[in-house]
mmCIF file of C-alpha atoms and ligand atoms in Angstrom:
data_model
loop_
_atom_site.group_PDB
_atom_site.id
_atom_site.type_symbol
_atom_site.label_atom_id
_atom_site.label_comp_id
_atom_site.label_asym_id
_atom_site.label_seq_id
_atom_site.Cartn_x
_atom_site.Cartn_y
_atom_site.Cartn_z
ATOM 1 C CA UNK A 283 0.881 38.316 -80.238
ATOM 2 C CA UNK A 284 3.556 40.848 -82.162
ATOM 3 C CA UNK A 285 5.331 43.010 -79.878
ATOM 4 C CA UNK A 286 6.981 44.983 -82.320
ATOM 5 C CA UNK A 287 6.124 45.792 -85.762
ATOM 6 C CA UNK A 288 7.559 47.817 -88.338
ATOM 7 C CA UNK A 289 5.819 48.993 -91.940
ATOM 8 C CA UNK A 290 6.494 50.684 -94.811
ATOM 9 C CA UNK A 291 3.975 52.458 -97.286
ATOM 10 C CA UNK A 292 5.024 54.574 -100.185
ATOM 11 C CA UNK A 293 3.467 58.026 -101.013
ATOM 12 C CA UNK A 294 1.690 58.783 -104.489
ATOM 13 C CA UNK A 295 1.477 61.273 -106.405
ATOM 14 C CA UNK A 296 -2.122 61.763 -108.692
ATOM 15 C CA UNK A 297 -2.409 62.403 -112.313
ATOM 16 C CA UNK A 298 -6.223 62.672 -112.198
ATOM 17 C CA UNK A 299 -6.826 64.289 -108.577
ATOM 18 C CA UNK A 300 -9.069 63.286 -106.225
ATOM 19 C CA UNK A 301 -10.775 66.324 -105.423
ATOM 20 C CA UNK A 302 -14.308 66.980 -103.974
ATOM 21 C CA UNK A 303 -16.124 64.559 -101.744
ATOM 22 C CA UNK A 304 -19.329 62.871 -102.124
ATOM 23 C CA UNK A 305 -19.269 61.937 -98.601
ATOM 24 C CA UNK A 306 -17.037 64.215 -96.376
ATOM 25 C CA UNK A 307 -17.570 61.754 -93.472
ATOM 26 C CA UNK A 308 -16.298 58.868 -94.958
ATOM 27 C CA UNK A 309 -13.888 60.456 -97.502
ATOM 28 C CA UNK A 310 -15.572 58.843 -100.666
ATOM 29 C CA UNK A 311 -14.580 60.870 -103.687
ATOM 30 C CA UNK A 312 -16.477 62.578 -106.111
ATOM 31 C CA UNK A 313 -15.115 60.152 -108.769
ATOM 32 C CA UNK A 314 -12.368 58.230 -109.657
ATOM 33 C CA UNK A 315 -8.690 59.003 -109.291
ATOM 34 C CA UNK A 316 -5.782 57.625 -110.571
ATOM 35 C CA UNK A 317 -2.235 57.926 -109.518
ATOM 36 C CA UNK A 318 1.294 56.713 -110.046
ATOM 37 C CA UNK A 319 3.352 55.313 -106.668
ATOM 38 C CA UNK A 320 6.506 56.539 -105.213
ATOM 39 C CA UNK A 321 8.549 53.510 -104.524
ATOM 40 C CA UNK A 322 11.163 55.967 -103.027
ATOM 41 C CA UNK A 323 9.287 58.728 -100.690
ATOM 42 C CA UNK A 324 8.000 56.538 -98.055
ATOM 43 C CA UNK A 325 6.406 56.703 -94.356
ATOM 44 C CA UNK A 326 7.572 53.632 -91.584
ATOM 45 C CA UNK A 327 4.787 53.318 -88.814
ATOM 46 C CA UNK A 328 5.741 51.040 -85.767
ATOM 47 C CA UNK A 329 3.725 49.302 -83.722
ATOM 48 C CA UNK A 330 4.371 48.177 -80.172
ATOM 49 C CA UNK A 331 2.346 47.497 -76.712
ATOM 50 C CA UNK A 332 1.706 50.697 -74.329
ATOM 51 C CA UNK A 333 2.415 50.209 -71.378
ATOM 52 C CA UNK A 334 -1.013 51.116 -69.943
ATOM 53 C CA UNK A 335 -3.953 50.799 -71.733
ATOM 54 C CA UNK A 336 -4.876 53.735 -73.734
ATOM 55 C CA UNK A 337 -3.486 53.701 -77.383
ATOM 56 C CA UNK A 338 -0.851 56.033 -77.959
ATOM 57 C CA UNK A 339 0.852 58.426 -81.412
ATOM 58 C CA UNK A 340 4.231 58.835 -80.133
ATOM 59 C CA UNK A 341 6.632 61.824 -81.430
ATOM 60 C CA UNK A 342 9.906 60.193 -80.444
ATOM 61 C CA UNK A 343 11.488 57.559 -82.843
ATOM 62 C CA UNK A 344 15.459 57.033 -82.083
ATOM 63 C CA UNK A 345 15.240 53.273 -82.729
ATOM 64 C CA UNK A 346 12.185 52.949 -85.140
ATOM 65 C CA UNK A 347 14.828 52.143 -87.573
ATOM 66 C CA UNK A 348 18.279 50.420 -87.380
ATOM 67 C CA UNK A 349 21.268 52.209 -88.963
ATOM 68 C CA UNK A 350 21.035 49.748 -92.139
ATOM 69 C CA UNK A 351 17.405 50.682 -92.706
ATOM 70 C CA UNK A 352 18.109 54.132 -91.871
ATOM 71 C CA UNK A 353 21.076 54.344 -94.567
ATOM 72 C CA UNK A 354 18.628 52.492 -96.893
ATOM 73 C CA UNK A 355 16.672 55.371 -96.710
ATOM 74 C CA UNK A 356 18.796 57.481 -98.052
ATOM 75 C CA UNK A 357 17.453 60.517 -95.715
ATOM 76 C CA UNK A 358 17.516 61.765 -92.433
ATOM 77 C CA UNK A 359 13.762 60.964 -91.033
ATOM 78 C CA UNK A 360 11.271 63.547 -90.381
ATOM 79 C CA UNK A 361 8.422 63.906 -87.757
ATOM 80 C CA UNK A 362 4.940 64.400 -88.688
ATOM 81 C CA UNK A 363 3.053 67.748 -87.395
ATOM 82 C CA UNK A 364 1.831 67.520 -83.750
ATOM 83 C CA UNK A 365 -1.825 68.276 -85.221
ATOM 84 C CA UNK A 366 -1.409 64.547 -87.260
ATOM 85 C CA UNK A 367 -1.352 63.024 -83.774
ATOM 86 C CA UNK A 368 -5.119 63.520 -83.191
ATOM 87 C CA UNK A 369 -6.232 61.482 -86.459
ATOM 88 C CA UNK A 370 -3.571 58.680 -85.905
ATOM 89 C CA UNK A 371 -5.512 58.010 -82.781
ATOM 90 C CA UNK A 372 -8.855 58.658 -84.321
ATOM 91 C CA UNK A 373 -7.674 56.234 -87.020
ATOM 92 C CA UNK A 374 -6.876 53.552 -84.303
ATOM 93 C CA UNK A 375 -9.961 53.206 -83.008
ATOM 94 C CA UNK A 376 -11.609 52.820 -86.452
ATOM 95 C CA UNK A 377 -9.025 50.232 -87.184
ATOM 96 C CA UNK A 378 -9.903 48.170 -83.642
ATOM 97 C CA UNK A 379 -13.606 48.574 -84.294
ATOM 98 C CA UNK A 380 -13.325 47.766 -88.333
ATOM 99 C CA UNK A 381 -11.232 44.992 -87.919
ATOM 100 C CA UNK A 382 -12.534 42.909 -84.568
ATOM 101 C CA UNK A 383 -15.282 41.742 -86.894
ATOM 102 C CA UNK A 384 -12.304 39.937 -88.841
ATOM 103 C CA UNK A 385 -11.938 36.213 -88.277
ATOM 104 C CA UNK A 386 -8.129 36.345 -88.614
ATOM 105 C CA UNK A 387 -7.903 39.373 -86.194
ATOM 106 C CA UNK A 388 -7.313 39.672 -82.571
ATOM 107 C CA UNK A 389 -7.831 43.231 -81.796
ATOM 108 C CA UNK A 390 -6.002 43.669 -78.065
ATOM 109 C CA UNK A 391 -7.838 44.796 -74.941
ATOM 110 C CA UNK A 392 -4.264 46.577 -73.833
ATOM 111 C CA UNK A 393 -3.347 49.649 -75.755
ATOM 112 C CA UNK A 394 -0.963 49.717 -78.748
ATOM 113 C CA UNK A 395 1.770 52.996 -79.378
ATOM 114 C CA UNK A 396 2.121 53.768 -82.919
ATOM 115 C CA UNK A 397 5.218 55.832 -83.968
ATOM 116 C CA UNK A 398 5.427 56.981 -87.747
ATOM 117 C CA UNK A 399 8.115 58.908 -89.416
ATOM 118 C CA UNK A 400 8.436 60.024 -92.945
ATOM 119 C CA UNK A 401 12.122 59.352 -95.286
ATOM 120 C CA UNK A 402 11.326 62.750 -96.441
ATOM 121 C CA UNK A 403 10.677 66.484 -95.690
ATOM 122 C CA UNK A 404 7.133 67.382 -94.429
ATOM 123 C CA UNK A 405 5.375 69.732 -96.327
ATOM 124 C CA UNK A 406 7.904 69.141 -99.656
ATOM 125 C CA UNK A 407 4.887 69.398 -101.526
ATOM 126 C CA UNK A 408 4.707 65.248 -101.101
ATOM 127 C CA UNK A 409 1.715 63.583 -99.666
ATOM 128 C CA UNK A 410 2.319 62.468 -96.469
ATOM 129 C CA UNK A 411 -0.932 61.618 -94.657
ATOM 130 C CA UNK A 412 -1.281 59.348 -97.838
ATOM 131 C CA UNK A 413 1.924 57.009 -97.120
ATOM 132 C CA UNK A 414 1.855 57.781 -93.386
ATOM 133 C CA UNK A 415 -2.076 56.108 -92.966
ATOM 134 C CA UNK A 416 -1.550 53.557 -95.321
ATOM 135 C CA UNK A 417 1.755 52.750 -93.265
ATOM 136 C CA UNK A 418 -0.338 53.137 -90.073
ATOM 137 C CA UNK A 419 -2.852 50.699 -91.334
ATOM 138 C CA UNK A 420 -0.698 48.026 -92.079
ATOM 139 C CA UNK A 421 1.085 48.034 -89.269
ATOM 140 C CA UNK A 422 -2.069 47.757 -86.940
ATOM 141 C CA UNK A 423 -3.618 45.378 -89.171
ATOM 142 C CA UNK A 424 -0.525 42.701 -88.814
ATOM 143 C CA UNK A 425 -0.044 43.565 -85.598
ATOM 144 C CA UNK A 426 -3.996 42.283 -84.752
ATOM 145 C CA UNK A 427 -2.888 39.148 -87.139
ATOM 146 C CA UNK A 428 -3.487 35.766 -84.789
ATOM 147 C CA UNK A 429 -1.360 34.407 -87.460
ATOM 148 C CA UNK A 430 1.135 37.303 -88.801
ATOM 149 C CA UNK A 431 2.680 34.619 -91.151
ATOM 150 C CA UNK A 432 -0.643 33.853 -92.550
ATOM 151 C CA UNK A 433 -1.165 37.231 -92.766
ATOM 152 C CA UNK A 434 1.684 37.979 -94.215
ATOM 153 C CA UNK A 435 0.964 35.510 -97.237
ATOM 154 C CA UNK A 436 -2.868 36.900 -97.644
ATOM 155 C CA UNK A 437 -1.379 40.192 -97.731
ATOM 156 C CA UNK A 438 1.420 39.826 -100.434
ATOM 157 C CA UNK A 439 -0.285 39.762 -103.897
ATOM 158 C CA UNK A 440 -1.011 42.957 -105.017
ATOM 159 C CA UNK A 441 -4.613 41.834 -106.055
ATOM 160 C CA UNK A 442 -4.963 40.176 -102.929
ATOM 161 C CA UNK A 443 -8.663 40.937 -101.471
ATOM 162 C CA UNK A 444 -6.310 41.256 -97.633
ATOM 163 C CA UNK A 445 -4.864 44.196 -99.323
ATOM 164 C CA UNK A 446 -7.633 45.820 -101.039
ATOM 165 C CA UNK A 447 -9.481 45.476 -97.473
ATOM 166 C CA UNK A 448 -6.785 47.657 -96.085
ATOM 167 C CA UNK A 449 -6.694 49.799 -98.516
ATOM 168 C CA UNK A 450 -9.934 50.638 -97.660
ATOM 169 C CA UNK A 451 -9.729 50.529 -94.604
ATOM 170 C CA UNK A 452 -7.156 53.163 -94.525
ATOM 171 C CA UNK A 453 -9.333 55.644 -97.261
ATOM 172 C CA UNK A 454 -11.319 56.216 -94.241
ATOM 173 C CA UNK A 455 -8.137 57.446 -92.394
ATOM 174 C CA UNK A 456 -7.206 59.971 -95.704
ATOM 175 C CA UNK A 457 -8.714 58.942 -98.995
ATOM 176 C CA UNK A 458 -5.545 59.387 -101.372
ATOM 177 C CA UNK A 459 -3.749 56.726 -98.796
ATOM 178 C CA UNK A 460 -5.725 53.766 -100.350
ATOM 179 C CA UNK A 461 -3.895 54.368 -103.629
ATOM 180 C CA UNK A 462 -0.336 53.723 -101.358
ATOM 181 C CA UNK A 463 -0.987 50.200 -101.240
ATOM 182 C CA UNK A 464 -0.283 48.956 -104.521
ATOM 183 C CA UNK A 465 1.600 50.369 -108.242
ATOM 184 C CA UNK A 466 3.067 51.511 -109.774
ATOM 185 C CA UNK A 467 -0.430 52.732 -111.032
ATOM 186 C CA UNK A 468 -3.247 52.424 -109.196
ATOM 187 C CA UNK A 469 -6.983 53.450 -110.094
ATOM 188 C CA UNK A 470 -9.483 54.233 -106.869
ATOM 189 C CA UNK A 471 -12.777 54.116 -108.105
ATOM 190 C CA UNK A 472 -16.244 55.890 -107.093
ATOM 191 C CA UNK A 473 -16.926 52.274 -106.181
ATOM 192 C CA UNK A 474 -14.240 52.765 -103.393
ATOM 193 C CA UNK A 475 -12.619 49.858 -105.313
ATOM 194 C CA UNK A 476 -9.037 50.451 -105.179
ATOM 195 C CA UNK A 477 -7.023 48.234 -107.970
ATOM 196 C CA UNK A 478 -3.368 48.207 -109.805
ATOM 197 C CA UNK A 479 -3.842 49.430 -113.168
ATOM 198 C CA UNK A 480 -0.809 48.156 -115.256
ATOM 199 C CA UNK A 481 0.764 44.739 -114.962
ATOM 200 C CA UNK A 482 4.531 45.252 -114.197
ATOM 201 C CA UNK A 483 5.656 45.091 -118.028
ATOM 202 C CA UNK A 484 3.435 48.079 -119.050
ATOM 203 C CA UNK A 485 5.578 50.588 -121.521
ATOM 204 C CA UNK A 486 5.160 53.218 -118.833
ATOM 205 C CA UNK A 487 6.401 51.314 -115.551
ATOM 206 C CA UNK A 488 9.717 52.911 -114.865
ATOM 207 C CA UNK A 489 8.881 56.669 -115.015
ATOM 208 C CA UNK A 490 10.782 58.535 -112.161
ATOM 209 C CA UNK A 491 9.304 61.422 -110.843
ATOM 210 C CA UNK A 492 11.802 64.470 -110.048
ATOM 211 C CA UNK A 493 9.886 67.362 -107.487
ATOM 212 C CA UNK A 494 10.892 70.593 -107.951
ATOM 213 C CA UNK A 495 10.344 71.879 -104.155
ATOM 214 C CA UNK A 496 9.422 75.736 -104.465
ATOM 215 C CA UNK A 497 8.019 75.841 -100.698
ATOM 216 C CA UNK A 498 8.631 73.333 -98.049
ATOM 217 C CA UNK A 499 6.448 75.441 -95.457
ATOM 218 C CA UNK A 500 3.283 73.822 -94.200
ATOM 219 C CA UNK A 501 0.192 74.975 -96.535
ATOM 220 C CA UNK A 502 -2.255 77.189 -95.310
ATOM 221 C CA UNK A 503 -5.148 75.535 -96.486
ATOM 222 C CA UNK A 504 -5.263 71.769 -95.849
ATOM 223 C CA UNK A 505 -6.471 69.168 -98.339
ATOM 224 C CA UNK A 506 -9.679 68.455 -96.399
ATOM 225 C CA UNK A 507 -10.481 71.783 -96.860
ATOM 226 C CA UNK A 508 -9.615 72.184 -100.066
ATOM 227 C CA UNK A 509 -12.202 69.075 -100.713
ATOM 228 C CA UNK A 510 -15.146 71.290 -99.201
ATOM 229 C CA UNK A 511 -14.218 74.500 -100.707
ATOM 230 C CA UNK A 512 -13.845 73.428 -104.207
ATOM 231 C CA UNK A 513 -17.372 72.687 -104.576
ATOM 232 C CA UNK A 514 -18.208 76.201 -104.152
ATOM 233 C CA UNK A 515 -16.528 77.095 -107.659
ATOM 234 C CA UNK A 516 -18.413 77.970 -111.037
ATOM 235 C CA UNK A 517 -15.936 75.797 -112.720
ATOM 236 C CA UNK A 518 -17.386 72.556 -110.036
ATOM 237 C CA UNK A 519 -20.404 72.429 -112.885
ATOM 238 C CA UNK A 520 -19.553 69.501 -114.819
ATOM 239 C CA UNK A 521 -16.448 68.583 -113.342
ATOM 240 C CA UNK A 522 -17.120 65.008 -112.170
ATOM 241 C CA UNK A 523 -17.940 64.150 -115.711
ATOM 242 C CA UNK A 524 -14.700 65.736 -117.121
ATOM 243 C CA UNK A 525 -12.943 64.272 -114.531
ATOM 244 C CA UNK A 526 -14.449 60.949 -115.175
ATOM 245 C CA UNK A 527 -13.846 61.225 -119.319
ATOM 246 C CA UNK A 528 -10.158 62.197 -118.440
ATOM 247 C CA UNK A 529 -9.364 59.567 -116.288
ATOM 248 C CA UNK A 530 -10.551 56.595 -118.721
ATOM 249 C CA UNK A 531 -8.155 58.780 -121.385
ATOM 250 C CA UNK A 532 -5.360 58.719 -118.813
ATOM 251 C CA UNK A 533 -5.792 54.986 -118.476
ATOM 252 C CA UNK A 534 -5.817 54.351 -122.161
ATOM 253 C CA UNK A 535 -2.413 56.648 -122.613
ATOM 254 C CA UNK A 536 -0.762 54.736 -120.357
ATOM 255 C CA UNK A 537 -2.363 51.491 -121.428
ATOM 256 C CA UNK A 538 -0.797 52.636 -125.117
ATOM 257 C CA UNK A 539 2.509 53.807 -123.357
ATOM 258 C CA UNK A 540 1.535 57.234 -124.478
ATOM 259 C CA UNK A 541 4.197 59.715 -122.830
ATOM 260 C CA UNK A 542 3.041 62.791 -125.000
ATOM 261 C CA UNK A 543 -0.698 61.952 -124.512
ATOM 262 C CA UNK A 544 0.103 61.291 -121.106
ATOM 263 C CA UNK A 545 1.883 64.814 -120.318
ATOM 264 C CA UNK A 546 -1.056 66.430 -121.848
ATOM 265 C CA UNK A 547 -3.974 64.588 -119.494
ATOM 266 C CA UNK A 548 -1.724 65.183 -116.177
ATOM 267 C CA UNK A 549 -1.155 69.223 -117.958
ATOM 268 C CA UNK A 550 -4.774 70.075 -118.165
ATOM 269 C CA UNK A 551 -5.758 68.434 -115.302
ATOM 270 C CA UNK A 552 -3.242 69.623 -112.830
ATOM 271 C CA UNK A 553 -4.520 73.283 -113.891
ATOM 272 C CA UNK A 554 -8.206 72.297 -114.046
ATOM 273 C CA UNK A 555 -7.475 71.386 -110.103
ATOM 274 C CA UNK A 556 -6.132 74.920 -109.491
ATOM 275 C CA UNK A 557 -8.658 76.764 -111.126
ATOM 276 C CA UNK A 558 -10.969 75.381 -109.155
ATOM 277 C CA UNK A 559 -9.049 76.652 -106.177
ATOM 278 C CA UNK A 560 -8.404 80.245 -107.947
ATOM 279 C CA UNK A 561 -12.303 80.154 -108.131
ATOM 280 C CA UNK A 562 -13.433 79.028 -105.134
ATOM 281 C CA UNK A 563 -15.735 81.396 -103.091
ATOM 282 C CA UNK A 564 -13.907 82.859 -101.707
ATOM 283 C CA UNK A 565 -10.862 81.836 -103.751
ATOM 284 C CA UNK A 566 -7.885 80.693 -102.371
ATOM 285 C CA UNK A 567 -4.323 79.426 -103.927
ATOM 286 C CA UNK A 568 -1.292 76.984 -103.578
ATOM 287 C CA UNK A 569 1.066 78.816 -105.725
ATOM 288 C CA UNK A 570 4.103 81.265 -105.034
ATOM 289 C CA UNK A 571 5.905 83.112 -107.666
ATOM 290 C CA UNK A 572 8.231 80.899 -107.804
ATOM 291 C CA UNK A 573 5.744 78.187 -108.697
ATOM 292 C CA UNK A 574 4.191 80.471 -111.752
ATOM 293 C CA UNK A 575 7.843 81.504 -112.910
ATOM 294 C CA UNK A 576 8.504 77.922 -113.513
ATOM 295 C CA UNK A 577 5.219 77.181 -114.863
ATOM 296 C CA UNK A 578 6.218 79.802 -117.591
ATOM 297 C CA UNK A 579 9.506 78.638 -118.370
ATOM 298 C CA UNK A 580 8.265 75.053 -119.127
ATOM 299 C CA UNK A 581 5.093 77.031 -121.254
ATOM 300 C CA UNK A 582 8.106 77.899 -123.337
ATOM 301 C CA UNK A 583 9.542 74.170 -124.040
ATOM 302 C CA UNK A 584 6.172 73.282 -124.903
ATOM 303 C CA UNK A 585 6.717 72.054 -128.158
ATOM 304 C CA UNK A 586 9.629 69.702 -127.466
ATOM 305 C CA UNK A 587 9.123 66.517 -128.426
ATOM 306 C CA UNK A 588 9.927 65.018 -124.815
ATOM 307 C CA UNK A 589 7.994 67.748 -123.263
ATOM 308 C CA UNK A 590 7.336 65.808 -119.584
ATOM 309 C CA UNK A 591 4.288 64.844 -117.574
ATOM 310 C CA UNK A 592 4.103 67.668 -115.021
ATOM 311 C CA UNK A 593 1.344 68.017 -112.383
ATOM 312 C CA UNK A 594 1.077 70.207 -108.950
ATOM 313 C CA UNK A 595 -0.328 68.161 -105.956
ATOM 314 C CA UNK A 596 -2.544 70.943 -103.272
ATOM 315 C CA UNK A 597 0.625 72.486 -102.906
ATOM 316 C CA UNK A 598 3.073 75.183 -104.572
ATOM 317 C CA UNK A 599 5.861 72.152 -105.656
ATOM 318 C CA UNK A 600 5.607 70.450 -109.006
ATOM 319 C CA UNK A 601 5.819 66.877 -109.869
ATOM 320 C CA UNK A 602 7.885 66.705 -113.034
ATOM 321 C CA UNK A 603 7.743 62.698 -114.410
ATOM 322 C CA UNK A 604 9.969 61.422 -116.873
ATOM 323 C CA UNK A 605 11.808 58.276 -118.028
ATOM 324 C CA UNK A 606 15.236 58.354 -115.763
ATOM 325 C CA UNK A 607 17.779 59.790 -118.621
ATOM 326 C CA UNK A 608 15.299 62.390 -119.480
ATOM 327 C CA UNK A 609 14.619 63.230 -116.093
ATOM 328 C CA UNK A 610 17.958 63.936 -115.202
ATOM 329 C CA UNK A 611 18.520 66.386 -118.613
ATOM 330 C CA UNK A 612 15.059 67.991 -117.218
ATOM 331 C CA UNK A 613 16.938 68.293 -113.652
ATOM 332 C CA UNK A 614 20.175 70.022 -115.213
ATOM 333 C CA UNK A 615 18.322 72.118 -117.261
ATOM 334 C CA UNK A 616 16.481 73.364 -114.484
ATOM 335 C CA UNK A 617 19.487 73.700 -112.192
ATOM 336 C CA UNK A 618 21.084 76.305 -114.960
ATOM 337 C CA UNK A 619 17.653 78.411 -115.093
ATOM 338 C CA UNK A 620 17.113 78.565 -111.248
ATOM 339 C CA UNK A 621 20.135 77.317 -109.305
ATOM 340 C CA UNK A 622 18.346 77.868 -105.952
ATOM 341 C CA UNK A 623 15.879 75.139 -106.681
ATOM 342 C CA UNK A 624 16.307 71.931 -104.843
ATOM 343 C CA UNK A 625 14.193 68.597 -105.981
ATOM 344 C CA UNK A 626 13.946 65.291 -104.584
ATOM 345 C CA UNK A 627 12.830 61.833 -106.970
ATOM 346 C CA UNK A 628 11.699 58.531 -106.101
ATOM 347 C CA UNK A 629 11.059 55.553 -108.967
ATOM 348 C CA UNK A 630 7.337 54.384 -109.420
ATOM 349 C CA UNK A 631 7.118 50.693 -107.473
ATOM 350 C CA UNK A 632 4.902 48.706 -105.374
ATOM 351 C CA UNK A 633 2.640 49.850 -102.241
ATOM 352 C CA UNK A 634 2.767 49.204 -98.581
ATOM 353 C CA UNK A 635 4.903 46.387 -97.282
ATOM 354 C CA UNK A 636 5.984 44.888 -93.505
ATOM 355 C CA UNK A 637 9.819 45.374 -92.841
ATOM 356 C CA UNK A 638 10.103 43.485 -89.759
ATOM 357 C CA UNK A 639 8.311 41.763 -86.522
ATOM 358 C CA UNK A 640 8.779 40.240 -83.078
ATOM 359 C CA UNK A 641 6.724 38.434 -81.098
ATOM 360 C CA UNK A 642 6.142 37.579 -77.186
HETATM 361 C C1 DP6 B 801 -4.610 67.160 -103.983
HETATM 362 O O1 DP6 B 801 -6.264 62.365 -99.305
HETATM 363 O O2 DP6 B 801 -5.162 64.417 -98.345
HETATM 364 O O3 DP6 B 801 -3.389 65.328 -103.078
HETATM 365 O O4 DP6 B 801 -9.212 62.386 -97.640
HETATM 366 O O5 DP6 B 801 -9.309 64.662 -96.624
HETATM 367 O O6 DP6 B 801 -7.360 63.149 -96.123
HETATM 368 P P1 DP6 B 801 -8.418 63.574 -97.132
HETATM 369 O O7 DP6 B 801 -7.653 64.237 -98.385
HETATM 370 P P2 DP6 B 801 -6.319 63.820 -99.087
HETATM 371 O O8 DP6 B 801 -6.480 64.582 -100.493
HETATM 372 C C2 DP6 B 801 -5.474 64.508 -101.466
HETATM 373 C C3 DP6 B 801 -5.717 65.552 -102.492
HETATM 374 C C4 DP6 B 801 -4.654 65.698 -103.566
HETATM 375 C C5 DP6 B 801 -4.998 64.909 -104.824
HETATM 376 C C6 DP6 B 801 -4.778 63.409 -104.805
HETATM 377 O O9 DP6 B 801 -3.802 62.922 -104.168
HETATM 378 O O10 DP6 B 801 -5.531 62.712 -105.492
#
């Protein structure tokens, strides 16, 4: 049995949202989503033995990761809210009772202690339950392995039907976390099949995405809410359809390697999202000032012929993605206009991945 085991899963950021549930329950969306993965902006989840046996979320992680990983990272490590540690459990029992009806899983009678940390800041207008659940997942998963090696191997292709399992697996935990376990783009369907979109040597592989962090304070209205209330907008008429049309155009752009028609699927759709939120009954917003000043100073570079993909996630930051060279002349032209700002970027790459085990 593994004693210790320690995952990784990237966080993603959507270019068609998923917004609006058909089945609050079970967190199946409305329709499809599709979204790009952030190689860079990652949660770890461990997974050891408790020492009695109820299953534990533990806040306190000095040695989840040795000073190499840590300086890997590239960041200090920050905790998840204490309110996160109520659906971590909630998601390990759905994990022991999903997966004891797996032949190549042993799901313990002792309990298990997850710790999970994010290599970035909370509430930085990233999405953390996404990478910290799909983290979380695989780590309980191979930790129930009778054969971690085996599982290691079912696990590894990104088509693999191990992974897509999980992936589901870990929807049920927080939908958008599904799309964490491959990339760099990855399509969940109304299906609730989850699949990689491009092959590696698609013309849009290597975008980087730069976020422009306006707020880093935790939002007052939480995604899960946001899914409910949504529905109570004018603009909800017709919106699954749109959102269905746009997604097969966003797949075709980046199919093509469109950049331009690219920016303009993630443009409208980003602001189709918030209007929906501006129009809610009662209404209710994401944005700060800061948010809306910078949404009119890129309305003025409109017309540039490298104008980038931008979106907003439910959250006040914006995503800004670009190929690396232009990203970084987007970053120092940003930096003149509003020196305050302060951004952090990850590369697109692949989804959720074991670091490291022991066993008995
Ligand atoms: C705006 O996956 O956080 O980031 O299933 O209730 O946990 P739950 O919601 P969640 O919703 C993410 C919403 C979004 C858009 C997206 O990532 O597609």
């Amino acid at each position: 049995m593994v004693k210790r085991l320690l995952a990784r899963a990237p966080s993603n950021i959507a270019l068609l949202k998923y917004m609006g549930k058909a089945r609050s329950d079970l967190n199946v969306p409305a329709h499809g989503s599709l979204s790009m993965t952030l190689q860079g902006l990652a949660s770890y989840a461990e997974v050891t033995q408790s020492k009695g046996n109820e299953d534990r979320s533990v806040q306190d992680w000095p040695e989840l990761l040795s000073s190499d990983e840590r300086a890997a990272c590239g960041l200090p490590l920050f905790s998840n809210p204490a309110k996160a540690q109520e659906k971590v459990l909630k998601h390990v029992a759905l994990c022991r009772e999903v997966l004891s009806g797996e032949a190549w899983a042993a799901v313990p009678t002792y309990g298990v202690e997850v710790r999970c940390v994010n290599g970035f800041p909370t509430g930085a207008g990233i999405a953390s339950s996404a990478s910290s659940l799909a983290a979380i997942t695989l780590a309980l998963a191979w930790s129930f392995a009778k054969d971690p090696d085996e599982f290691r191997e079912a696990f590894s292709s990104q088509g693999s039907p191990l992974r897509a399992k999980l992936a589901d697996l870990s929807r049920r935990g927080s939908g958008s976390s599904c799309r964490s376990f491959m990339g760099p783009w990855v399509e969940w369907n109304v299906s609730q099949e989850v699949s990689q979109l491009t092959s590696h040597d698609s013309p849009l592989r290597d975008l980087v995405d730069l976020v422009l962090v306006v707020d880093d304070q935790p939002k007052l209205v939480s995604s899960s809410d946001a899914h409910l209330r949504v529905t109570t907008s004018p603009l909800w008429n017709g919106r699954v359809q749109r959102a269905e049309d746009r997604l097969s155009q966003i797949r075709s752009a980046l199919q093509q390697g469109s950049l331009e028609s690219l920016a303009q699927l993630a443009w409208a759709e980003a602001w189709e999202m918030h209007s929906l939120f501006h129009t809610a009954q009662p209404p209710f917003s994401y944005w700060t000032g800061r948010t809306m000043e910078l949404l009119q100073w890129f309305s003025h570079h409109q017309t540039d012929r490298r104008f980038p993909v931008l979106t907003l996630d439910a959250g006040p930051n914006i995503h800004l993605l670009a190929r690396k060279a232009d990203c970084l002349g987007w970053k120092e032209r940003l930096q003149c206009a509003f020196p305050s700002l302060t951004f952090l970027s990850s590369e697109s790459g692949a989804g959720a991945e074991v670091l490291r085990w022991t066993t008995a």
